[in-house]
GROMACS .gro file of C-alpha atoms in nm:
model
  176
    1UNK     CA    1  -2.621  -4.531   0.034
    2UNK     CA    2  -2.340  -4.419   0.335
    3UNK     CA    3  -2.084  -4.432   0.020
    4UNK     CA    4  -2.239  -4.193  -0.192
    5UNK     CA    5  -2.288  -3.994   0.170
    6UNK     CA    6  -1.892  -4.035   0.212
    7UNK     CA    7  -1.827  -3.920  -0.169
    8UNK     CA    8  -2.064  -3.602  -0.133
    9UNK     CA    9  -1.915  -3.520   0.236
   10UNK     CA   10  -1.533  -3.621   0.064
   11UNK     CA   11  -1.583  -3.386  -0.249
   12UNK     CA   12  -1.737  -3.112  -0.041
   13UNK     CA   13  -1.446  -3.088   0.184
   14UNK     CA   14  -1.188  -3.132  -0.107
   15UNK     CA   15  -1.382  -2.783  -0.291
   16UNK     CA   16  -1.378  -2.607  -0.005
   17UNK     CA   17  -0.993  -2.691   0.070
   18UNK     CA   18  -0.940  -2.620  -0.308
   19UNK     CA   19  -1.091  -2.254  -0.386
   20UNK     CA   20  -0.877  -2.084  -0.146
   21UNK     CA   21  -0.560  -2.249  -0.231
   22UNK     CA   22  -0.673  -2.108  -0.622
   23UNK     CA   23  -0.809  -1.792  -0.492
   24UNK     CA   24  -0.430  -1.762  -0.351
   25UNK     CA   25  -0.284  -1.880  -0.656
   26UNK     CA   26  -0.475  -1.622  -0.848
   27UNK     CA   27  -0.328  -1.346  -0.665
   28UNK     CA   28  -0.024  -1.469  -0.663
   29UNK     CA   29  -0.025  -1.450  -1.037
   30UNK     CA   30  -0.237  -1.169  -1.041
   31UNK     CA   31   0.057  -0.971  -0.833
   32UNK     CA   32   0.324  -1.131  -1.047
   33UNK     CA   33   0.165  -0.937  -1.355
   34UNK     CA   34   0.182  -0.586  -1.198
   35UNK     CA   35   0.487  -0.629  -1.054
   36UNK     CA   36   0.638  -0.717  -1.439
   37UNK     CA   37   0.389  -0.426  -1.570
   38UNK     CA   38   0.516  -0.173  -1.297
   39UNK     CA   39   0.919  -0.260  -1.384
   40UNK     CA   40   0.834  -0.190  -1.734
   41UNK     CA   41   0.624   0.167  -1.674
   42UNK     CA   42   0.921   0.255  -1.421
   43UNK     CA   43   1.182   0.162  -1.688
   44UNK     CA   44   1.065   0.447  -1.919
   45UNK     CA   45   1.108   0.201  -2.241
   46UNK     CA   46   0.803   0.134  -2.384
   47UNK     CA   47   0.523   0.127  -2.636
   48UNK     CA   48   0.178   0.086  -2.616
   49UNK     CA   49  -0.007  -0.003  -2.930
   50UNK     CA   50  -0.364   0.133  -2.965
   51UNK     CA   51  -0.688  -0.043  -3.111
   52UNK     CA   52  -0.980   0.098  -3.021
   53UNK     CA   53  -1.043   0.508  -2.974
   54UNK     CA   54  -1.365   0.668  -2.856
   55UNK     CA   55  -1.455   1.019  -2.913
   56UNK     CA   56  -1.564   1.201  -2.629
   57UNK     CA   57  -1.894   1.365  -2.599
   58UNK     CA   58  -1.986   1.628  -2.376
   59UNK     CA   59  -1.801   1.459  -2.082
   60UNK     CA   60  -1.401   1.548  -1.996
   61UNK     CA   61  -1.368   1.140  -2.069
   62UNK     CA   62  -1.575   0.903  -2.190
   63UNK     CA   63  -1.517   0.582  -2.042
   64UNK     CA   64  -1.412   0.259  -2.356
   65UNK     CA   65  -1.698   0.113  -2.416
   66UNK     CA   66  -1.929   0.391  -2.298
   67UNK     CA   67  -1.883   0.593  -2.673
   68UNK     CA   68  -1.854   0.531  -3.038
   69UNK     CA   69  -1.573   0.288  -3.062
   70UNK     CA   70  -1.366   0.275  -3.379
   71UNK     CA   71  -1.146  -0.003  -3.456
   72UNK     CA   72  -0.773   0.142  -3.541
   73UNK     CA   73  -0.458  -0.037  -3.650
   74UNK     CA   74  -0.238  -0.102  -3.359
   75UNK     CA   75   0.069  -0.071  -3.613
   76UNK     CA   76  -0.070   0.345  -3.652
   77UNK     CA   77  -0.154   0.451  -3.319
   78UNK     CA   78   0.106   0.447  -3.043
   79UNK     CA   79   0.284   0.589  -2.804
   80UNK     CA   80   0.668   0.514  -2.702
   81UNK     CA   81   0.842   0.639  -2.418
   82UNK     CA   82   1.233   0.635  -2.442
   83UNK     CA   83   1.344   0.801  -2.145
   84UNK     CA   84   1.205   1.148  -2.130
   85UNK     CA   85   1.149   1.132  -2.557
   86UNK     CA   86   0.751   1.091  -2.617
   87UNK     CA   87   0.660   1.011  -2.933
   88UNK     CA   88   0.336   0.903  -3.069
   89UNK     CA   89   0.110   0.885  -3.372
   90UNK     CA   90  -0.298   0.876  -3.227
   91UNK     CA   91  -0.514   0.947  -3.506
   92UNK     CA   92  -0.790   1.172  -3.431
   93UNK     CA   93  -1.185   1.147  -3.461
   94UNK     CA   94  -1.391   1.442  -3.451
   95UNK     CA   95  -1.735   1.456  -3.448
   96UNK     CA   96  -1.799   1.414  -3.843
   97UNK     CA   97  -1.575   1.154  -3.803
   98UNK     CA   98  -1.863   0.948  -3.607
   99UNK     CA   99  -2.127   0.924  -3.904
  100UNK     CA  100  -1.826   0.858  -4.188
  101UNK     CA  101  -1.584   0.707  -3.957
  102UNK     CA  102  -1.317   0.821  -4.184
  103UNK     CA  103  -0.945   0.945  -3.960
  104UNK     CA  104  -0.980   1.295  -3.982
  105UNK     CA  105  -0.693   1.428  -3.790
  106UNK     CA  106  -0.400   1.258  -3.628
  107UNK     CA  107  -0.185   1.378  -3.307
  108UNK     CA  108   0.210   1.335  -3.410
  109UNK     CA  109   0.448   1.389  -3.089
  110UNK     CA  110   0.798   1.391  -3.073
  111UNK     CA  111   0.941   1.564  -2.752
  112UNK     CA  112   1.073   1.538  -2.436
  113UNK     CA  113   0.824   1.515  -2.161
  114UNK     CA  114   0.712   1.828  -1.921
  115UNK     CA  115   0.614   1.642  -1.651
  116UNK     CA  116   0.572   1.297  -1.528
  117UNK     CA  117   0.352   1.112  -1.250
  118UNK     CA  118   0.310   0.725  -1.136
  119UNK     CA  119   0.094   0.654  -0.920
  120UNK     CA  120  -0.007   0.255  -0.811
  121UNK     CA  121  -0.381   0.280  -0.731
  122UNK     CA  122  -0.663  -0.034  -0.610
  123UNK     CA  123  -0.886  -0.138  -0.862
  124UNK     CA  124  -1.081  -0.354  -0.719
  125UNK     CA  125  -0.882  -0.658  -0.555
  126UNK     CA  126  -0.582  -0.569  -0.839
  127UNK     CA  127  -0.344  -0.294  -0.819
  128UNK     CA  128  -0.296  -0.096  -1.143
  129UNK     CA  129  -0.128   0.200  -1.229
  130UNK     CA  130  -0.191   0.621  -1.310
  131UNK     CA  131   0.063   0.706  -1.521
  132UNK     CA  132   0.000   1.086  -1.629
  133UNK     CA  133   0.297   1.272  -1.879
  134UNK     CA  134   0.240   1.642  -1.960
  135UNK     CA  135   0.390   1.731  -2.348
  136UNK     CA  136   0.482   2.083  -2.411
  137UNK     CA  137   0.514   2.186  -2.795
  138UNK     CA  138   0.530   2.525  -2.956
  139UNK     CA  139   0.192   2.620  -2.999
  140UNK     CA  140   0.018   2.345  -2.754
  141UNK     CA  141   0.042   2.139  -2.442
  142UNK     CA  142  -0.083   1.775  -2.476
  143UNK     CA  143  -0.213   1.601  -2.119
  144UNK     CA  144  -0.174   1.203  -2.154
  145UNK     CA  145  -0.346   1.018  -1.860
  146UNK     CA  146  -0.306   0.635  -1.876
  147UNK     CA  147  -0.410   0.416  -1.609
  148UNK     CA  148  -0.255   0.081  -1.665
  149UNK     CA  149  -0.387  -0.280  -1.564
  150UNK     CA  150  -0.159  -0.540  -1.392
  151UNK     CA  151  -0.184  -0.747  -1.738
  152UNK     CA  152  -0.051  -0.462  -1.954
  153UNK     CA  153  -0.426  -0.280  -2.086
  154UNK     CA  154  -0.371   0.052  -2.083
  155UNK     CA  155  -0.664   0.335  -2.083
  156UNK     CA  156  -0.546   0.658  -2.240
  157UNK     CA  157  -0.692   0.983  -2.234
  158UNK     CA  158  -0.530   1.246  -2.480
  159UNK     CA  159  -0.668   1.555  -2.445
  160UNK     CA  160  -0.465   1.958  -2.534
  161UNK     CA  161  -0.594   2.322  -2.550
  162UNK     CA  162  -0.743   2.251  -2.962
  163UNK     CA  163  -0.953   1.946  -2.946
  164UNK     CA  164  -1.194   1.769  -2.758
  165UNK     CA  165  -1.036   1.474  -2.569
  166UNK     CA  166  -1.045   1.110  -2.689
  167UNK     CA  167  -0.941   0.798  -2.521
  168UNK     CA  168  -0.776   0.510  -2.662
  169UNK     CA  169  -0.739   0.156  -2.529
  170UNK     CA  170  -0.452  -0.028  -2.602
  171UNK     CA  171  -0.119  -0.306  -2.480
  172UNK     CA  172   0.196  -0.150  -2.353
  173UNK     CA  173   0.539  -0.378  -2.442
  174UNK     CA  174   0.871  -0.364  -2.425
  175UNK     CA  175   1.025  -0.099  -2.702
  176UNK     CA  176   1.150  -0.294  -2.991
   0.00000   0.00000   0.00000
């Protein structure tokens, strides 16, 4: 009876020694992430491949997950950033679109960039960060706002002057 005492009191003390040494190694790793994440945003030479979009309602942006969801080929929706060059293909969903589900519309960009803002933000107990590009064209001006996890999910929401916005989710890599 005192040994299985001694193995309950033993393995009680070794879990409580053990979580915080693995919370710890969690953020560690956690950290490691952004910081790789964060040198690739600041490098200006990447591409984030989209495969989910969700129309927005009657909100400014509907939340992933919160809308109808549509699947989408991450090989046709992206955006790249090369330097101050922006150039993306998002297909757009209007509201037909949501009983048919059928692309009706897609956003082509190929410009240099108006403005540019990163920000590194606390979500939660992980940093990520708001990474917001303005696009001026001829006839429109396209807002991108992208907030973007330590592990590389990004959260974009398109929105210009002609449509109603639409967010995307999505993976940002290095260019190829």
């Amino acid at each position: 009876m005192k040994k299985i005492i001694w193995i309950c009191m033993i393995g009680g003390l070794l879990s409580t020694i053990a979580s915080p040494v693995n919370a710890q190694k969690r953020v560690a790793r956690f950290e490691k992430e952004f910081q790789k994440t964060l040198a690739l945003v600041n490098s200006d030479q990447f591409t984030v491949k989209f495969y989910i979009a969700t129309p927005t309602v009657q909100t400014l942006f509907t939340p992933p997950g919160a809308g109808a969801n549509i699947d989408i080929n991450p090989q046709a929706c992206y955006l790249s950033m090369n330097d101050s060059l922006v150039t993306s293909k998002l297909p757009y969903f209007g509201r037909a679109a949501w009983t048919s589900k059928s692309q009706l519309d897609s956003i082509s960009i190929n410009n240099v960039l108006f403005s540019r803002t990163v920000k590194i933000y606390q979500d939660g107990k992980k940093q990520a960060i708001a990474y917001q590009i303005t696009v001026r064209t001829g006839e429109d001006i396209y807002y991108l706002n992208m907030d973007i996890q330590y592990d590389g999910t990004c959260y974009l929401y398109f929105s210009d002057r002609k449509r109603a916005p639409i967010s995307y989710v999505g993976q940002i890599t290095k260019r190829d």
